[in-house]
Coordinates of C-alpha atoms in Angstrom, one line a residue:
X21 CA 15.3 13.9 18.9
X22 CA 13.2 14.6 22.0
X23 CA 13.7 18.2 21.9
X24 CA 12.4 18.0 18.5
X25 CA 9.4 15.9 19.5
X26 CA 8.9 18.7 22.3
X27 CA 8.9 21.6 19.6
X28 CA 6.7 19.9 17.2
X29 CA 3.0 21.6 16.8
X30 CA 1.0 18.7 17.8
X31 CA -2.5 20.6 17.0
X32 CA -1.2 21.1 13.8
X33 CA -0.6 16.9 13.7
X34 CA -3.7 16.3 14.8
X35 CA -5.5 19.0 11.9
X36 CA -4.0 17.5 9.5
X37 CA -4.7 13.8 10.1
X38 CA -8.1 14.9 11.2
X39 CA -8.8 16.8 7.6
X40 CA -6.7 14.2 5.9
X41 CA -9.8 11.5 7.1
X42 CA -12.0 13.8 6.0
X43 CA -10.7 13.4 2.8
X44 CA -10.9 9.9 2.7
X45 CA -14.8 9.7 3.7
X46 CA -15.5 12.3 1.1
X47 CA -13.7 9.7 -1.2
X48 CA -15.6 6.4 0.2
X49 CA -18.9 8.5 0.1
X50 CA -18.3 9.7 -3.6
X51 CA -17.2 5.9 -4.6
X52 CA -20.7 4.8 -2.7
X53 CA -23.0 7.1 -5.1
X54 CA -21.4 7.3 -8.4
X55 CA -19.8 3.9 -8.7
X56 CA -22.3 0.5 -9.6
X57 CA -22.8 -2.2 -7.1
X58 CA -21.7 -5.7 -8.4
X59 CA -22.9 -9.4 -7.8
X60 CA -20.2 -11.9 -6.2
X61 CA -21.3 -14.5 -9.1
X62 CA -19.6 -11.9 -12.1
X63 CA -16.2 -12.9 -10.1
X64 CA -14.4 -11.0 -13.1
X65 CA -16.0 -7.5 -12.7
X66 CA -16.7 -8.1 -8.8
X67 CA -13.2 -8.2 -8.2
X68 CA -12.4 -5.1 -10.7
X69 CA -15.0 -3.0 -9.1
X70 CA -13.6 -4.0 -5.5
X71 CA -10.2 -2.2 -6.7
X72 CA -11.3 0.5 -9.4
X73 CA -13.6 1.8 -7.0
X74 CA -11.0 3.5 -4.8
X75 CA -10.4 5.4 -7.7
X76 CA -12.6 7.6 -5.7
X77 CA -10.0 8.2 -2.8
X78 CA -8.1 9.3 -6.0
X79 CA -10.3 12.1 -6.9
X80 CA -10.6 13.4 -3.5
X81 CA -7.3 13.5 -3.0
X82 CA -6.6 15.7 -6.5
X83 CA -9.6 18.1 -5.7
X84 CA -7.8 18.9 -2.6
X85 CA -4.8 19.8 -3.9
X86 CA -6.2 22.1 -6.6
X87 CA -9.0 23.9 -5.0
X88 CA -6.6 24.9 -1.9
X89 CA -3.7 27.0 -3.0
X90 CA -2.0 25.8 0.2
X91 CA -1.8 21.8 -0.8
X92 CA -1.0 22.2 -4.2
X93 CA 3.0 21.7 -3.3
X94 CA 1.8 18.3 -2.6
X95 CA 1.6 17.8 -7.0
X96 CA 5.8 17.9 -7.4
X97 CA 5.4 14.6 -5.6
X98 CA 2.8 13.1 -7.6
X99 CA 3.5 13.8 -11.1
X100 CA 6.5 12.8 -13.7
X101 CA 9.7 14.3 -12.5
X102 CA 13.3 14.0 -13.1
X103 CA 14.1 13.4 -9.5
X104 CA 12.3 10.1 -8.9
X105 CA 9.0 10.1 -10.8
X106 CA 10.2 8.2 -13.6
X107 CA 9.1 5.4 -15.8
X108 CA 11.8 3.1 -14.6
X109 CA 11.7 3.4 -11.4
X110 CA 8.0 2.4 -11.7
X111 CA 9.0 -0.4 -13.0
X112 CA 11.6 -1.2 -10.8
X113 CA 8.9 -0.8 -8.3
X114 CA 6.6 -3.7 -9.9
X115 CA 9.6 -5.6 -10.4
X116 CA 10.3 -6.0 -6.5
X117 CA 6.5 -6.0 -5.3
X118 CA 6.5 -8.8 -7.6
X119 CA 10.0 -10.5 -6.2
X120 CA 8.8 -9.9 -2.9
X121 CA 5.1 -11.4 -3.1
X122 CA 6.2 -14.4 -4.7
X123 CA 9.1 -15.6 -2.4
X124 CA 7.1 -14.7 0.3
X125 CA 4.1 -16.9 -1.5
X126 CA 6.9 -19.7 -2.4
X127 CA 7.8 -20.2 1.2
X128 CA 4.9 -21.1 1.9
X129 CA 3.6 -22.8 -0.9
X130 CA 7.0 -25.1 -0.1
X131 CA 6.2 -25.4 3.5
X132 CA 3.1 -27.4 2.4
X133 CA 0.7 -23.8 4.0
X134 CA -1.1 -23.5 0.9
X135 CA -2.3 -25.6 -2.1
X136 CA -2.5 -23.8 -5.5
X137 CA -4.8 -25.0 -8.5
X138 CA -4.5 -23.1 -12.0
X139 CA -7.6 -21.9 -13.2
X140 CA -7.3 -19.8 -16.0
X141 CA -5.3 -17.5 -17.9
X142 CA -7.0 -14.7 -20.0
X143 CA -5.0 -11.5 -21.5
X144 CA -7.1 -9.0 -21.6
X145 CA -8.6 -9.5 -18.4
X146 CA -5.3 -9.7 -16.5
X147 CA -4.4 -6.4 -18.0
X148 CA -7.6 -4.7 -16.9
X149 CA -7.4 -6.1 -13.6
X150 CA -3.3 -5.4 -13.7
X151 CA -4.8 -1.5 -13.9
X152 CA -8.0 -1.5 -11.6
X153 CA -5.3 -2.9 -8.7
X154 CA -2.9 0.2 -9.5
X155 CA -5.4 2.6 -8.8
X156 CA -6.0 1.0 -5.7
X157 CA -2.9 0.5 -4.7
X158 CA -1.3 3.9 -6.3
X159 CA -4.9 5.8 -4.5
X160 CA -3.1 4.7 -0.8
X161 CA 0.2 5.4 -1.7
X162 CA -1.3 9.2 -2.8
X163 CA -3.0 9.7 0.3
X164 CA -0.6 8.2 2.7
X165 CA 2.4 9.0 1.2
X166 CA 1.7 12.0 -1.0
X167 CA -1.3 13.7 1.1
X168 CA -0.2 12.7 4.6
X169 CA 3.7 12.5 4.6
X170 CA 4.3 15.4 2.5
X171 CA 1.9 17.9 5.0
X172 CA 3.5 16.5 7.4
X173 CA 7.0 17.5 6.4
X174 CA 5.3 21.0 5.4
X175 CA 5.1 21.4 8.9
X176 CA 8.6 21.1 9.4
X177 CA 8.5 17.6 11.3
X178 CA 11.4 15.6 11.0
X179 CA 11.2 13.0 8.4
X180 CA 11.6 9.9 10.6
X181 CA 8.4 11.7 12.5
X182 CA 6.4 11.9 9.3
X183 CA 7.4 8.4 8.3
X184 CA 6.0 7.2 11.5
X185 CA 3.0 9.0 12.1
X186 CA 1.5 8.3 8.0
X187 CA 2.5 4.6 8.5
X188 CA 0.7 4.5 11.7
X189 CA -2.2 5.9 9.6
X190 CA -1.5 3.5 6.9
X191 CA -1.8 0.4 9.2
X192 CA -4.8 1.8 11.2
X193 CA -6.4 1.6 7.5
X194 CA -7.0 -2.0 7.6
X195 CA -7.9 -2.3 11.3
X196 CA -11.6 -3.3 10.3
X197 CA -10.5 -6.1 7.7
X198 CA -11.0 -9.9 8.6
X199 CA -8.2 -11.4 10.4
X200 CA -6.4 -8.5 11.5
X201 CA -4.2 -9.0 13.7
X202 CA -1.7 -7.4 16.3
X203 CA 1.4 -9.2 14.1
X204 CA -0.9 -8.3 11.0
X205 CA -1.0 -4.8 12.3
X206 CA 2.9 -4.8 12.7
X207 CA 3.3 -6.1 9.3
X208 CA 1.3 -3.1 7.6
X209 CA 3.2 -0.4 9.7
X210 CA 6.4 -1.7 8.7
X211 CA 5.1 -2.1 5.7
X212 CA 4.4 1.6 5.0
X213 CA 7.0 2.9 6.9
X214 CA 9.5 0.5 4.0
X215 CA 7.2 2.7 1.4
X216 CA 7.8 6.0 3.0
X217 CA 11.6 5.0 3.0
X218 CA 11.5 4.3 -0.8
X219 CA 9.9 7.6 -1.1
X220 CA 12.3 9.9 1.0
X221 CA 15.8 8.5 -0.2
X222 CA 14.6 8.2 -4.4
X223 CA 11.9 10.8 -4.1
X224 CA 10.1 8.3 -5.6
X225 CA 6.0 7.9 -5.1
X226 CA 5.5 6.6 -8.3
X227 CA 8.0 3.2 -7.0
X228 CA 6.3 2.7 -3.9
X229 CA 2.8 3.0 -6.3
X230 CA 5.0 -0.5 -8.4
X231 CA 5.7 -2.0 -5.3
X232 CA 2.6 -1.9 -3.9
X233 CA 0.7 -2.6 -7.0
X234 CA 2.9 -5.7 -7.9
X235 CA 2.7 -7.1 -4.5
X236 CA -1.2 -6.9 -3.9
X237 CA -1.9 -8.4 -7.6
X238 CA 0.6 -11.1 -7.4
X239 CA -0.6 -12.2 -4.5
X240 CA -4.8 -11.4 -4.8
X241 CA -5.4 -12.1 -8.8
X242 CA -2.0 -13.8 -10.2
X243 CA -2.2 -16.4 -6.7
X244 CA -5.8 -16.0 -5.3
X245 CA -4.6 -15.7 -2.2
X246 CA -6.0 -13.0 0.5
X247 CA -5.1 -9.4 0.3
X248 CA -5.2 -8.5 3.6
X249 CA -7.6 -10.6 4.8
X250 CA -10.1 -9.9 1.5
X251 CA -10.1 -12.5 -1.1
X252 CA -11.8 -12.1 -4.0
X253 CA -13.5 -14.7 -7.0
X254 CA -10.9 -14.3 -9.8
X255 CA -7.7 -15.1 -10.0
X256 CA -5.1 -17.1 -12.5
X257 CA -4.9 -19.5 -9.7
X258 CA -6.5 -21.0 -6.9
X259 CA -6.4 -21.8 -3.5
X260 CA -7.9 -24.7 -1.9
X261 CA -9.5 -23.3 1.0
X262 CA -9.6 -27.5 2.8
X263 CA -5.8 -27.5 2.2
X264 CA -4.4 -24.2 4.2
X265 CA -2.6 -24.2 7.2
X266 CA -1.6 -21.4 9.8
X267 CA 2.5 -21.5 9.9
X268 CA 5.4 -18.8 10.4
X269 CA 4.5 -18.3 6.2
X270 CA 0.9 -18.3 6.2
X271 CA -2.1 -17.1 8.1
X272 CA -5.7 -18.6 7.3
X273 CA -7.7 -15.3 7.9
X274 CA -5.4 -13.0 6.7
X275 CA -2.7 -14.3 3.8
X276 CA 0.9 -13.9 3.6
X277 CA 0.7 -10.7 5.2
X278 CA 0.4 -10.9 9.1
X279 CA 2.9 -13.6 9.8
X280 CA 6.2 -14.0 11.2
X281 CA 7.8 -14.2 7.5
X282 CA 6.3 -11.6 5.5
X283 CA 6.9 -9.2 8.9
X284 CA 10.5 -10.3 8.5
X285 CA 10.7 -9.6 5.3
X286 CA 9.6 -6.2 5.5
X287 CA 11.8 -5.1 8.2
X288 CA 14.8 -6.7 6.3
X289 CA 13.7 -4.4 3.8
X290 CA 13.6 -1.6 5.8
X291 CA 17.3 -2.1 7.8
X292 CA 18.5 -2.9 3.5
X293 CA 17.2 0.1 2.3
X294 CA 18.1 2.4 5.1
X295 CA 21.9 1.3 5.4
X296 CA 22.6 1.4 1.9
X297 CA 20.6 5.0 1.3
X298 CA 21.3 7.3 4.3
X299 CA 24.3 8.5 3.3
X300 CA 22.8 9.8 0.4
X301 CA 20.6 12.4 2.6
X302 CA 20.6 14.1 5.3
X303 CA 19.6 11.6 8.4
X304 CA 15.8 11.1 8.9
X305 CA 15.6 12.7 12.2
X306 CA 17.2 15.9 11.5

């Protein structure tokens, strides 16, 4: 392992993560100019524009991979394949983002952390919502996982290297939302690395896109409860902002994510997935 650290092109490392964030502000810029600015008081299409709008990261992301011949390896991992890209391990993905979320959620809902009111339930809305929160989600998965990871295994890095380094990335994402945290940090890094797992041993982007996806609307519009420290106006339920408590299931600024559980959770996830996969490929650090 450390004479491959000592061989790896750390310039190139550094290009790519540096051009890869280029990407991302060409994204943010194109979302900022194109896409409509909405009032907190329409909760409904406030919170639908604070998701759909990534779909600009999106867009970046494909332009780069068709207008340079050199990225455009990057699309075996993106579209439908027979390897991994399939519809039911999509929905496997939503299935345990869902699973995941709402023990998490339960725990602390049980523990007395949060108090839950229903508010409404409309259809249609859900459904739209259900898609504007998979491009969000999906559009991080397709940069971190599918821009990041897979130029970083281009340039023959090991893939315990490349899981690291795009998780780092990943994490460092979220650095400027409210509540962050140093165990909130930890819990996103683990977090992406438990993606990038799903994604090496079932060549799989499109389940990490479920699992993410299921997790942040089961938790933001099916719960009402912060996504990483953003909360936003609509939601099937709600929570009772007098009635929340910091615990080992909960954090006030930042939701289930950040705490002792949910950072638990995802490293259980990570050991589960790791010792039941690896020998199905060869080991991450080779």
């Amino acid at each position: 392992m450390k004479k491959h650290l000592r061989n790896i092109n750390w310039f190139n490392i550094v290009e790519i993560f540096v051009s890869s964030f280029l990407v991302l502000v060409v994204g943010d810029l194109l979302g900022l100019v194109t896409l409509p600015e909405i009032s907190k008081e329409y909760s409904y299409w406030y919170t639908f524009m604070s998701y759909f709008s990534v779909i600009s990261t999106w867009i970046a992301v494909l332009a780069v991979i068709y207008y340079f011949p050199s990225h455009r390896f990057i699309k075996s991992s993106i579209w439908k394949n027979k390897q991994g890209n399939t519809v039911s391990f999509l929905l496997w993905g939503l299935l345990v983002g869902f699973l995941l979320n709402l023990f998490s959620a339960l725990l602390a809902f049980l523990h007395g952390d949060i108090h839950l009111t229903f508010e409404k339930f409309e259809l249609l809305p859900l459904l739209g919502l259900l898609l504007a929160v998979f491009i969000q989600s999906s559009a991080e998965e397709v940069f971190c996982r599918g821009l990041i990871y897979q130029r970083l295994l281009k340039a023959n890095v090991s893939p315990l290297v490349a899981i690291v380094l795009n998780s780092l990335f990943f994490a460092a994402l979220h650095l400027l939302n409210d509540g962050i945290s140093p165990l909130a940090f930890y819990d996103l890094l683990v977090t992406g690395i438990f993606f990038s797992l799903i994604v090496y041993y079932f060549d799989s982007l499109w389940m990490a896109m479920g699992i993410h996806a299921s997790w942040n609307f089961t938790q933001s519009i099916l719960l009402g409860l912060p996504n990483s420290g953003q909360s936003f106006p609509y939601s099937v339920f709600q929570l009772d902002p007098s009635k929340v408590h910091d615990s080992l299931a909960y954090n006030v600024a930042f939701g289930l994510e950040g705490t002792i559980l949910s950072s638990l959770v995802m490293t259980i996830c990570c050991l589960a997935i790791y010792i039941w996969k690896k020998d199905d490929k060869a080991p991450l650090w080779y």
